[in-house]
JSON list of C-alpha atoms in Angstrom, two decimals:
[
{"chain": "A", "resi": 1, "resn": "MET", "atom": "CA", "xyz": [125.98, 85.79, -38.34]},
{"chain": "A", "resi": 2, "resn": "TRP", "atom": "CA", "xyz": [128.02, 85.69, -35.01]},
{"chain": "A", "resi": 3, "resn": "THR", "atom": "CA", "xyz": [129.31, 89.06, -35.71]},
{"chain": "A", "resi": 4, "resn": "TYR", "atom": "CA", "xyz": [127.55, 91.92, -33.32]},
{"chain": "A", "resi": 5, "resn": "SER", "atom": "CA", "xyz": [125.70, 93.64, -36.35]},
{"chain": "A", "resi": 6, "resn": "ALA", "atom": "CA", "xyz": [123.59, 89.92, -37.06]},
{"chain": "A", "resi": 7, "resn": "TYR", "atom": "CA", "xyz": [123.32, 90.43, -32.98]},
{"chain": "A", "resi": 8, "resn": "ARG", "atom": "CA", "xyz": [121.73, 93.59, -33.29]},
{"chain": "A", "resi": 9, "resn": "GLU", "atom": "CA", "xyz": [119.60, 92.69, -35.78]},
{"chain": "A", "resi": 10, "resn": "LEU", "atom": "CA", "xyz": [118.57, 90.08, -33.46]},
{"chain": "A", "resi": 11, "resn": "ILE", "atom": "CA", "xyz": [117.88, 92.67, -30.70]},
{"chain": "A", "resi": 12, "resn": "ALA", "atom": "CA", "xyz": [116.40, 94.67, -33.59]},
{"chain": "A", "resi": 13, "resn": "ILE", "atom": "CA", "xyz": [113.66, 92.01, -34.07]},
{"chain": "A", "resi": 14, "resn": "LEU", "atom": "CA", "xyz": [112.19, 91.81, -30.78]},
{"chain": "A", "resi": 15, "resn": "GLN", "atom": "CA", "xyz": [112.27, 95.60, -30.07]},
{"chain": "A", "resi": 16, "resn": "GLU", "atom": "CA", "xyz": [110.15, 96.00, -33.23]},
{"chain": "A", "resi": 17, "resn": "LYS", "atom": "CA", "xyz": [107.46, 93.05, -31.50]},
{"chain": "A", "resi": 18, "resn": "ASN", "atom": "CA", "xyz": [107.31, 94.96, -28.76]},
{"chain": "A", "resi": 19, "resn": "PHE", "atom": "CA", "xyz": [108.63, 92.23, -26.15]},
{"chain": "A", "resi": 20, "resn": "ALA", "atom": "CA", "xyz": [109.82, 94.05, -22.78]},
{"chain": "A", "resi": 21, "resn": "PHE", "atom": "CA", "xyz": [113.81, 93.32, -21.72]},
{"chain": "A", "resi": 22, "resn": "SER", "atom": "CA", "xyz": [113.26, 91.82, -18.35]},
{"chain": "A", "resi": 23, "resn": "PHE", "atom": "CA", "xyz": [115.28, 90.19, -15.40]},
{"chain": "A", "resi": 24, "resn": "PHE", "atom": "CA", "xyz": [114.25, 86.77, -14.38]},
{"chain": "A", "resi": 25, "resn": "GLY", "atom": "CA", "xyz": [111.15, 87.32, -12.19]},
{"chain": "A", "resi": 26, "resn": "GLU", "atom": "CA", "xyz": [109.80, 89.73, -13.92]},
{"chain": "A", "resi": 27, "resn": "LYS", "atom": "CA", "xyz": [106.90, 90.12, -15.91]},
{"chain": "A", "resi": 28, "resn": "SER", "atom": "CA", "xyz": [105.58, 92.59, -17.89]},
{"chain": "A", "resi": 29, "resn": "GLY", "atom": "CA", "xyz": [102.85, 90.63, -19.92]},
{"chain": "A", "resi": 30, "resn": "LYS", "atom": "CA", "xyz": [105.09, 89.81, -23.07]},
{"chain": "A", "resi": 31, "resn": "ASP", "atom": "CA", "xyz": [108.75, 89.62, -21.95]},
{"chain": "A", "resi": 32, "resn": "VAL", "atom": "CA", "xyz": [112.21, 88.06, -23.60]},
{"chain": "A", "resi": 33, "resn": "TYR", "atom": "CA", "xyz": [114.59, 87.22, -21.05]},
{"chain": "A", "resi": 34, "resn": "LEU", "atom": "CA", "xyz": [118.42, 87.54, -22.24]},
{"chain": "A", "resi": 35, "resn": "ARG", "atom": "CA", "xyz": [120.40, 85.21, -21.20]},
{"chain": "A", "resi": 36, "resn": "HIS", "atom": "CA", "xyz": [124.43, 84.75, -21.46]},
{"chain": "A", "resi": 37, "resn": "ASP", "atom": "CA", "xyz": [126.59, 81.98, -19.86]},
{"chain": "A", "resi": 38, "resn": "ILE", "atom": "CA", "xyz": [130.05, 83.36, -19.37]},
{"chain": "A", "resi": 39, "resn": "ASP", "atom": "CA", "xyz": [132.00, 79.32, -20.24]},
{"chain": "A", "resi": 40, "resn": "VAL", "atom": "CA", "xyz": [135.66, 79.73, -21.47]},
{"chain": "A", "resi": 41, "resn": "SER", "atom": "CA", "xyz": [136.44, 83.91, -20.03]},
{"chain": "A", "resi": 42, "resn": "ILE", "atom": "CA", "xyz": [134.79, 87.34, -19.08]},
{"chain": "A", "resi": 43, "resn": "ASP", "atom": "CA", "xyz": [136.49, 88.98, -21.69]},
{"chain": "A", "resi": 44, "resn": "TYR", "atom": "CA", "xyz": [134.50, 88.18, -24.10]},
{"chain": "A", "resi": 45, "resn": "ALA", "atom": "CA", "xyz": [131.85, 89.10, -22.03]},
{"chain": "A", "resi": 46, "resn": "LEU", "atom": "CA", "xyz": [131.92, 93.24, -21.56]},
{"chain": "A", "resi": 47, "resn": "PRO", "atom": "CA", "xyz": [131.82, 94.66, -25.15]},
{"chain": "A", "resi": 48, "resn": "LEU", "atom": "CA", "xyz": [128.41, 92.69, -25.79]},
{"chain": "A", "resi": 49, "resn": "ALA", "atom": "CA", "xyz": [127.43, 93.91, -22.45]},
{"chain": "A", "resi": 50, "resn": "GLU", "atom": "CA", "xyz": [128.55, 97.30, -23.71]},
{"chain": "A", "resi": 51, "resn": "LEU", "atom": "CA", "xyz": [126.56, 97.09, -27.10]},
{"chain": "A", "resi": 52, "resn": "GLU", "atom": "CA", "xyz": [123.24, 95.98, -25.55]},
{"chain": "A", "resi": 53, "resn": "ARG", "atom": "CA", "xyz": [123.22, 98.89, -23.53]},
{"chain": "A", "resi": 54, "resn": "ALA", "atom": "CA", "xyz": [123.57, 101.07, -27.04]},
{"chain": "A", "resi": 55, "resn": "LEU", "atom": "CA", "xyz": [120.70, 99.10, -27.95]},
{"chain": "A", "resi": 56, "resn": "GLY", "atom": "CA", "xyz": [118.47, 99.90, -24.71]},
{"chain": "A", "resi": 57, "resn": "VAL", "atom": "CA", "xyz": [118.05, 96.66, -23.73]},
{"chain": "A", "resi": 58, "resn": "LYS", "atom": "CA", "xyz": [119.29, 94.46, -20.33]},
{"chain": "A", "resi": 59, "resn": "SER", "atom": "CA", "xyz": [120.24, 90.70, -19.63]},
{"chain": "A", "resi": 60, "resn": "THR", "atom": "CA", "xyz": [122.01, 88.52, -17.00]},
{"chain": "A", "resi": 61, "resn": "TYR", "atom": "CA", "xyz": [125.31, 87.76, -17.02]},
{"chain": "A", "resi": 62, "resn": "PHE", "atom": "CA", "xyz": [126.31, 83.74, -15.30]},
{"chain": "A", "resi": 63, "resn": "VAL", "atom": "CA", "xyz": [129.58, 83.49, -14.17]},
{"chain": "A", "resi": 64, "resn": "LEU", "atom": "CA", "xyz": [131.34, 80.09, -12.95]},
{"chain": "A", "resi": 65, "resn": "ALA", "atom": "CA", "xyz": [132.20, 80.61, -9.45]},
{"chain": "A", "resi": 66, "resn": "VAL", "atom": "CA", "xyz": [134.75, 77.10, -10.04]},
{"chain": "A", "resi": 67, "resn": "SER", "atom": "CA", "xyz": [136.00, 77.00, -13.55]},
{"chain": "A", "resi": 68, "resn": "ASP", "atom": "CA", "xyz": [139.16, 75.59, -15.41]},
{"chain": "A", "resi": 69, "resn": "ALA", "atom": "CA", "xyz": [138.60, 77.88, -17.73]},
{"chain": "A", "resi": 70, "resn": "TYR", "atom": "CA", "xyz": [138.77, 81.48, -15.74]},
{"chain": "A", "resi": 71, "resn": "ASN", "atom": "CA", "xyz": [139.20, 82.83, -12.33]},
{"chain": "A", "resi": 72, "resn": "PRO", "atom": "CA", "xyz": [136.21, 84.87, -12.03]},
{"chain": "A", "resi": 73, "resn": "PHE", "atom": "CA", "xyz": [137.88, 86.43, -8.83]},
{"chain": "A", "resi": 74, "resn": "SER", "atom": "CA", "xyz": [140.97, 88.43, -10.65]},
{"chain": "A", "resi": 75, "resn": "GLU", "atom": "CA", "xyz": [141.13, 92.13, -10.06]},
{"chain": "A", "resi": 76, "resn": "LYS", "atom": "CA", "xyz": [140.97, 91.67, -13.74]},
{"chain": "A", "resi": 77, "resn": "ASN", "atom": "CA", "xyz": [137.86, 89.67, -14.12]},
{"chain": "A", "resi": 78, "resn": "LEU", "atom": "CA", "xyz": [135.83, 91.32, -11.48]},
{"chain": "A", "resi": 79, "resn": "GLU", "atom": "CA", "xyz": [136.49, 94.48, -12.64]},
{"chain": "A", "resi": 80, "resn": "GLN", "atom": "CA", "xyz": [134.77, 93.66, -15.99]},
{"chain": "A", "resi": 81, "resn": "LEU", "atom": "CA", "xyz": [132.16, 92.26, -13.74]},
{"chain": "A", "resi": 82, "resn": "GLN", "atom": "CA", "xyz": [131.80, 95.58, -11.89]},
{"chain": "A", "resi": 83, "resn": "GLN", "atom": "CA", "xyz": [131.80, 97.11, -15.12]},
{"chain": "A", "resi": 84, "resn": "ILE", "atom": "CA", "xyz": [128.95, 94.83, -17.13]},
{"chain": "A", "resi": 85, "resn": "LEU", "atom": "CA", "xyz": [126.90, 95.81, -13.14]},
{"chain": "A", "resi": 86, "resn": "SER", "atom": "CA", "xyz": [127.71, 99.15, -14.19]},
{"chain": "A", "resi": 87, "resn": "LEU", "atom": "CA", "xyz": [125.80, 98.76, -17.45]},
{"chain": "A", "resi": 88, "resn": "GLY", "atom": "CA", "xyz": [122.59, 98.13, -16.06]},
{"chain": "A", "resi": 89, "resn": "HIS", "atom": "CA", "xyz": [122.97, 94.11, -16.08]},
{"chain": "A", "resi": 90, "resn": "GLU", "atom": "CA", "xyz": [122.78, 91.19, -13.63]},
{"chain": "A", "resi": 91, "resn": "ILE", "atom": "CA", "xyz": [124.55, 88.61, -12.58]},
{"chain": "A", "resi": 92, "resn": "GLY", "atom": "CA", "xyz": [123.92, 85.30, -12.40]},
{"chain": "A", "resi": 93, "resn": "LEU", "atom": "CA", "xyz": [125.37, 81.99, -11.31]},
{"chain": "A", "resi": 94, "resn": "HIS", "atom": "CA", "xyz": [126.41, 79.79, -13.50]},
{"chain": "A", "resi": 95, "resn": "VAL", "atom": "CA", "xyz": [127.05, 75.82, -12.19]},
{"chain": "A", "resi": 96, "resn": "TRP", "atom": "CA", "xyz": [128.08, 72.75, -12.66]},
{"chain": "A", "resi": 97, "resn": "ASN", "atom": "CA", "xyz": [126.81, 70.79, -8.80]},
{"chain": "A", "resi": 98, "resn": "SER", "atom": "CA", "xyz": [123.14, 71.51, -8.13]},
{"chain": "A", "resi": 99, "resn": "GLU", "atom": "CA", "xyz": [124.56, 71.22, -4.76]},
{"chain": "A", "resi": 100, "resn": "LYS", "atom": "CA", "xyz": [127.35, 73.80, -5.12]},
{"chain": "A", "resi": 101, "resn": "ILE", "atom": "CA", "xyz": [124.59, 76.20, -5.61]},
{"chain": "A", "resi": 102, "resn": "ALA", "atom": "CA", "xyz": [124.09, 78.13, -1.77]},
{"chain": "A", "resi": 103, "resn": "SER", "atom": "CA", "xyz": [128.24, 77.91, -1.61]},
{"chain": "A", "resi": 104, "resn": "GLU", "atom": "CA", "xyz": [128.90, 79.40, -4.81]},
{"chain": "A", "resi": 105, "resn": "SER", "atom": "CA", "xyz": [126.48, 82.12, -5.21]},
{"chain": "A", "resi": 106, "resn": "ALA", "atom": "CA", "xyz": [127.70, 83.18, -1.60]},
{"chain": "A", "resi": 107, "resn": "LEU", "atom": "CA", "xyz": [131.19, 83.40, -2.84]},
{"chain": "A", "resi": 108, "resn": "LEU", "atom": "CA", "xyz": [130.08, 85.20, -6.03]},
{"chain": "A", "resi": 109, "resn": "GLU", "atom": "CA", "xyz": [127.79, 87.72, -3.66]},
{"chain": "A", "resi": 110, "resn": "GLU", "atom": "CA", "xyz": [130.75, 88.35, -1.04]},
{"chain": "A", "resi": 111, "resn": "ALA", "atom": "CA", "xyz": [132.90, 89.12, -3.96]},
{"chain": "A", "resi": 112, "resn": "LEU", "atom": "CA", "xyz": [130.45, 91.12, -5.71]},
{"chain": "A", "resi": 113, "resn": "GLU", "atom": "CA", "xyz": [128.90, 92.72, -3.29]},
{"chain": "A", "resi": 114, "resn": "ARG", "atom": "CA", "xyz": [125.68, 92.33, -4.09]},
{"chain": "A", "resi": 115, "resn": "PRO", "atom": "CA", "xyz": [122.78, 89.49, -4.06]},
{"chain": "A", "resi": 116, "resn": "ILE", "atom": "CA", "xyz": [122.82, 87.41, -6.53]},
{"chain": "A", "resi": 117, "resn": "ARG", "atom": "CA", "xyz": [119.21, 86.01, -7.16]},
{"chain": "A", "resi": 118, "resn": "PHE", "atom": "CA", "xyz": [119.52, 83.39, -10.38]},
{"chain": "A", "resi": 119, "resn": "PHE", "atom": "CA", "xyz": [121.59, 80.13, -11.83]},
{"chain": "A", "resi": 120, "resn": "SER", "atom": "CA", "xyz": [121.32, 78.51, -14.87]},
{"chain": "A", "resi": 121, "resn": "LEU", "atom": "CA", "xyz": [122.55, 74.85, -14.48]},
{"chain": "A", "resi": 122, "resn": "HIS", "atom": "CA", "xyz": [126.53, 74.29, -16.53]},
{"chain": "A", "resi": 123, "resn": "ARG", "atom": "CA", "xyz": [125.50, 71.25, -19.22]},
{"chain": "A", "resi": 124, "resn": "PRO", "atom": "CA", "xyz": [123.39, 69.10, -17.17]},
{"chain": "A", "resi": 125, "resn": "ALA", "atom": "CA", "xyz": [122.51, 65.77, -16.91]},
{"chain": "A", "resi": 126, "resn": "SER", "atom": "CA", "xyz": [119.33, 64.89, -15.51]},
{"chain": "A", "resi": 127, "resn": "SER", "atom": "CA", "xyz": [121.31, 61.86, -13.48]},
{"chain": "A", "resi": 128, "resn": "SER", "atom": "CA", "xyz": [123.25, 64.38, -12.12]},
{"chain": "A", "resi": 129, "resn": "VAL", "atom": "CA", "xyz": [120.44, 67.55, -10.61]},
{"chain": "A", "resi": 130, "resn": "ASP", "atom": "CA", "xyz": [119.59, 67.36, -7.19]},
{"chain": "A", "resi": 131, "resn": "PHE", "atom": "CA", "xyz": [116.26, 68.90, -7.37]},
{"chain": "A", "resi": 132, "resn": "SER", "atom": "CA", "xyz": [115.59, 69.40, -3.63]},
{"chain": "A", "resi": 133, "resn": "ALA", "atom": "CA", "xyz": [118.84, 71.33, -4.01]},
{"chain": "A", "resi": 134, "resn": "LEU", "atom": "CA", "xyz": [117.58, 73.36, -6.91]},
{"chain": "A", "resi": 135, "resn": "ALA", "atom": "CA", "xyz": [114.01, 74.05, -4.32]},
{"chain": "A", "resi": 136, "resn": "ALA", "atom": "CA", "xyz": [116.02, 75.37, -1.48]},
{"chain": "A", "resi": 137, "resn": "SER", "atom": "CA", "xyz": [118.28, 77.25, -2.82]},
{"chain": "A", "resi": 138, "resn": "GLY", "atom": "CA", "xyz": [116.08, 80.39, -3.05]},
{"chain": "A", "resi": 139, "resn": "LEU", "atom": "CA", "xyz": [117.53, 81.39, -6.31]},
{"chain": "A", "resi": 140, "resn": "ILE", "atom": "CA", "xyz": [115.27, 81.62, -9.67]},
{"chain": "A", "resi": 141, "resn": "ASN", "atom": "CA", "xyz": [116.53, 78.43, -11.97]},
{"chain": "A", "resi": 142, "resn": "CYS", "atom": "CA", "xyz": [115.92, 79.76, -15.70]},
{"chain": "A", "resi": 143, "resn": "TYR", "atom": "CA", "xyz": [115.23, 76.79, -16.27]},
{"chain": "A", "resi": 144, "resn": "ASP", "atom": "CA", "xyz": [111.70, 76.95, -14.46]},
{"chain": "A", "resi": 145, "resn": "PRO", "atom": "CA", "xyz": [108.75, 77.03, -16.45]},
{"chain": "A", "resi": 146, "resn": "ALA", "atom": "CA", "xyz": [107.75, 79.90, -15.67]},
{"chain": "A", "resi": 147, "resn": "TYR", "atom": "CA", "xyz": [110.79, 81.12, -17.91]},
{"chain": "A", "resi": 148, "resn": "PHE", "atom": "CA", "xyz": [111.17, 78.42, -20.32]},
{"chain": "A", "resi": 149, "resn": "SER", "atom": "CA", "xyz": [109.67, 76.06, -22.73]},
{"chain": "A", "resi": 150, "resn": "LYS", "atom": "CA", "xyz": [111.08, 74.16, -25.69]},
{"chain": "A", "resi": 151, "resn": "GLU", "atom": "CA", "xyz": [109.05, 76.25, -27.61]},
{"chain": "A", "resi": 152, "resn": "SER", "atom": "CA", "xyz": [109.84, 79.43, -26.04]},
{"chain": "A", "resi": 153, "resn": "TYR", "atom": "CA", "xyz": [113.43, 78.90, -25.77]},
{"chain": "A", "resi": 154, "resn": "ILE", "atom": "CA", "xyz": [116.09, 79.81, -28.39]},
{"chain": "A", "resi": 155, "resn": "SER", "atom": "CA", "xyz": [120.42, 79.12, -27.32]},
{"chain": "A", "resi": 156, "resn": "ASP", "atom": "CA", "xyz": [123.41, 79.54, -29.75]},
{"chain": "A", "resi": 157, "resn": "SER", "atom": "CA", "xyz": [124.93, 76.50, -27.76]},
{"chain": "A", "resi": 158, "resn": "ASN", "atom": "CA", "xyz": [127.82, 75.22, -29.78]},
{"chain": "A", "resi": 159, "resn": "GLY", "atom": "CA", "xyz": [127.46, 77.65, -32.44]},
{"chain": "A", "resi": 160, "resn": "ASN", "atom": "CA", "xyz": [124.55, 76.25, -33.26]},
{"chain": "A", "resi": 161, "resn": "PHE", "atom": "CA", "xyz": [120.45, 77.49, -33.69]},
{"chain": "A", "resi": 162, "resn": "ARG", "atom": "CA", "xyz": [118.51, 74.30, -32.91]},
{"chain": "A", "resi": 163, "resn": "VAL", "atom": "CA", "xyz": [115.82, 76.61, -33.88]},
{"chain": "A", "resi": 164, "resn": "GLY", "atom": "CA", "xyz": [117.25, 76.83, -38.38]},
{"chain": "A", "resi": 165, "resn": "ASP", "atom": "CA", "xyz": [117.30, 80.61, -39.20]},
{"chain": "A", "resi": 166, "resn": "PRO", "atom": "CA", "xyz": [117.40, 82.11, -35.82]},
{"chain": "A", "resi": 167, "resn": "TYR", "atom": "CA", "xyz": [115.83, 85.65, -37.58]},
{"chain": "A", "resi": 168, "resn": "LEU", "atom": "CA", "xyz": [112.73, 83.72, -38.93]},
{"chain": "A", "resi": 169, "resn": "PHE", "atom": "CA", "xyz": [113.06, 82.51, -35.67]},
{"chain": "A", "resi": 170, "resn": "LEU", "atom": "CA", "xyz": [112.37, 85.24, -34.05]},
{"chain": "A", "resi": 171, "resn": "LYS", "atom": "CA", "xyz": [110.06, 87.23, -36.76]},
{"chain": "A", "resi": 172, "resn": "ASN", "atom": "CA", "xyz": [107.59, 84.17, -36.50]},
{"chain": "A", "resi": 173, "resn": "PHE", "atom": "CA", "xyz": [107.58, 83.86, -32.42]},
{"chain": "A", "resi": 174, "resn": "THR", "atom": "CA", "xyz": [104.03, 84.63, -31.33]},
{"chain": "A", "resi": 175, "resn": "GLY", "atom": "CA", "xyz": [104.88, 83.68, -28.40]},
{"chain": "A", "resi": 176, "resn": "LYS", "atom": "CA", "xyz": [103.87, 86.26, -24.86]},
{"chain": "A", "resi": 177, "resn": "ARG", "atom": "CA", "xyz": [107.64, 85.17, -23.00]},
{"chain": "A", "resi": 178, "resn": "LEU", "atom": "CA", "xyz": [110.73, 84.12, -24.84]},
{"chain": "A", "resi": 179, "resn": "GLN", "atom": "CA", "xyz": [114.03, 82.68, -23.00]},
{"chain": "A", "resi": 180, "resn": "PHE", "atom": "CA", "xyz": [117.32, 83.88, -25.53]},
{"chain": "A", "resi": 181, "resn": "LEU", "atom": "CA", "xyz": [120.69, 82.54, -24.64]},
{"chain": "A", "resi": 182, "resn": "THR", "atom": "CA", "xyz": [123.75, 83.79, -26.10]},
{"chain": "A", "resi": 183, "resn": "HIS", "atom": "CA", "xyz": [127.94, 82.14, -25.60]},
{"chain": "A", "resi": 184, "resn": "PRO", "atom": "CA", "xyz": [129.34, 85.57, -25.29]},
{"chain": "A", "resi": 185, "resn": "LEU", "atom": "CA", "xyz": [132.74, 83.73, -26.78]},
{"chain": "A", "resi": 186, "resn": "TRP", "atom": "CA", "xyz": [130.79, 83.15, -29.92]},
{"chain": "A", "resi": 187, "resn": "TRP", "atom": "CA", "xyz": [130.11, 86.48, -31.23]},
{"chain": "A", "resi": 188, "resn": "GLY", "atom": "CA", "xyz": [132.60, 89.69, -32.64]},
{"chain": "A", "resi": 189, "resn": "GLU", "atom": "CA", "xyz": [132.95, 92.37, -34.45]},
{"chain": "A", "resi": 190, "resn": "ALA", "atom": "CA", "xyz": [134.78, 90.34, -37.68]},
{"chain": "A", "resi": 191, "resn": "PRO", "atom": "CA", "xyz": [132.57, 87.68, -39.09]},
{"chain": "A", "resi": 192, "resn": "LEU", "atom": "CA", "xyz": [134.49, 84.30, -38.66]},
{"chain": "A", "resi": 193, "resn": "GLU", "atom": "CA", "xyz": [133.38, 81.32, -39.00]},
{"chain": "A", "resi": 194, "resn": "ILE", "atom": "CA", "xyz": [132.81, 79.26, -35.72]},
{"chain": "A", "resi": 195, "resn": "SER", "atom": "CA", "xyz": [135.82, 77.61, -36.65]},
{"chain": "A", "resi": 196, "resn": "GLU", "atom": "CA", "xyz": [137.89, 80.51, -36.62]},
{"chain": "A", "resi": 197, "resn": "ARG", "atom": "CA", "xyz": [136.15, 81.93, -33.44]},
{"chain": "A", "resi": 198, "resn": "VAL", "atom": "CA", "xyz": [137.53, 78.69, -32.02]},
{"chain": "A", "resi": 199, "resn": "ARG", "atom": "CA", "xyz": [141.03, 79.00, -33.08]},
{"chain": "A", "resi": 200, "resn": "SER", "atom": "CA", "xyz": [140.42, 82.66, -32.06]},
{"chain": "A", "resi": 201, "resn": "LEU", "atom": "CA", "xyz": [139.41, 82.39, -28.11]},
{"chain": "A", "resi": 202, "resn": "GLU", "atom": "CA", "xyz": [142.98, 79.78, -28.89]},
{"chain": "A", "resi": 203, "resn": "THR", "atom": "CA", "xyz": [145.63, 82.79, -29.70]},
{"chain": "A", "resi": 204, "resn": "HIS", "atom": "CA", "xyz": [143.05, 84.71, -27.13]},
{"chain": "A", "resi": 205, "resn": "HIS", "atom": "CA", "xyz": [143.82, 82.73, -23.68]},
{"chain": "A", "resi": 206, "resn": "ALA", "atom": "CA", "xyz": [147.79, 81.79, -25.53]},
{"chain": "A", "resi": 207, "resn": "SER", "atom": "CA", "xyz": [147.89, 85.44, -24.97]},
{"chain": "A", "resi": 208, "resn": "SER", "atom": "CA", "xyz": [146.68, 85.83, -21.75]},
{"chain": "A", "resi": 209, "resn": "PHE", "atom": "CA", "xyz": [148.63, 82.93, -20.02]},
{"chain": "A", "resi": 210, "resn": "ARG", "atom": "CA", "xyz": [151.70, 84.29, -21.50]},
{"chain": "A", "resi": 211, "resn": "SER", "atom": "CA", "xyz": [151.23, 87.76, -20.92]},
{"chain": "A", "resi": 212, "resn": "TYR", "atom": "CA", "xyz": [150.25, 86.52, -16.75]},
{"chain": "A", "resi": 213, "resn": "LEU", "atom": "CA", "xyz": [153.74, 84.21, -17.11]},
{"chain": "A", "resi": 214, "resn": "SER", "atom": "CA", "xyz": [155.65, 87.28, -18.28]},
{"chain": "A", "resi": 215, "resn": "GLY", "atom": "CA", "xyz": [154.11, 89.49, -15.50]},
{"chain": "A", "resi": 216, "resn": "ASN", "atom": "CA", "xyz": [154.41, 87.35, -12.67]},
{"chain": "A", "resi": 217, "resn": "ILE", "atom": "CA", "xyz": [157.94, 85.33, -13.49]},
{"chain": "A", "resi": 218, "resn": "ALA", "atom": "CA", "xyz": [161.46, 87.25, -14.21]},
{"chain": "A", "resi": 219, "resn": "ALA", "atom": "CA", "xyz": [162.64, 84.11, -15.59]},
{"chain": "A", "resi": 220, "resn": "PHE", "atom": "CA", "xyz": [159.68, 82.97, -18.41]},
{"chain": "A", "resi": 221, "resn": "LYS", "atom": "CA", "xyz": [160.22, 86.60, -19.14]},
{"chain": "A", "resi": 222, "resn": "GLU", "atom": "CA", "xyz": [164.69, 86.72, -19.29]},
{"chain": "A", "resi": 223, "resn": "ALA", "atom": "CA", "xyz": [163.31, 83.78, -21.68]},
{"chain": "A", "resi": 224, "resn": "ILE", "atom": "CA", "xyz": [161.43, 85.69, -24.29]},
{"chain": "A", "resi": 225, "resn": "GLU", "atom": "CA", "xyz": [164.01, 88.40, -24.18]},
{"chain": "A", "resi": 226, "resn": "CYS", "atom": "CA", "xyz": [166.78, 86.46, -25.12]},
{"chain": "A", "resi": 227, "resn": "SER", "atom": "CA", "xyz": [164.79, 84.55, -27.44]},
{"chain": "A", "resi": 228, "resn": "PRO", "atom": "CA", "xyz": [165.32, 85.20, -30.81]},
{"chain": "A", "resi": 229, "resn": "VAL", "atom": "CA", "xyz": [163.14, 86.21, -33.53]},
{"chain": "A", "resi": 230, "resn": "GLY", "atom": "CA", "xyz": [160.84, 84.30, -35.13]},
{"chain": "A", "resi": 231, "resn": "VAL", "atom": "CA", "xyz": [162.30, 81.60, -31.84]},
{"chain": "A", "resi": 232, "resn": "GLU", "atom": "CA", "xyz": [160.11, 80.99, -28.40]}
]
């Protein structure tokens, strides 16, 4: 599990069951809505988008406009989001605060120069959700009953499929509508356990930040170059 090879097998089950891979808002009679919440890094999303393009399926990548983990408006990240769009996928808003849906979707729309049509709430607590704001946003809520029910939902949240074996769940699923949520950070070429994936993520972020410092702060670059081998 957690490899791109395993993901291919999961998609293949859905293809064999003749599901249409649809965007939220589309309905063919037998639809699967592939959804990816980008919680920590856009770097992990693009390889998955490329894999899906090769498999002939489309999905929606939900991006945090405001995040301590990544800046979606950096040149590098915007380029990656544009690449995801060019592969035939969609970008949606991943949002912490329901009252910020309109303002944050506007930021993404301006940066990407295209409409944002969908949103997903990030770790929602019922007490913090402004349902009037959801209705007034004009965007499609991926937790709307038209696209979501506990019986027709599979997610890898926290590196765990709560439905049990995802292969068996998909093979035995008999409904006409399914929402399949993944988080790109859990998936990769190598068959790593979740604990190993977390350590890999930490290393990736440290390396990215180090590259940023080296490229933008001369004193940091000079200090690294002057450090003895093995000393930082």
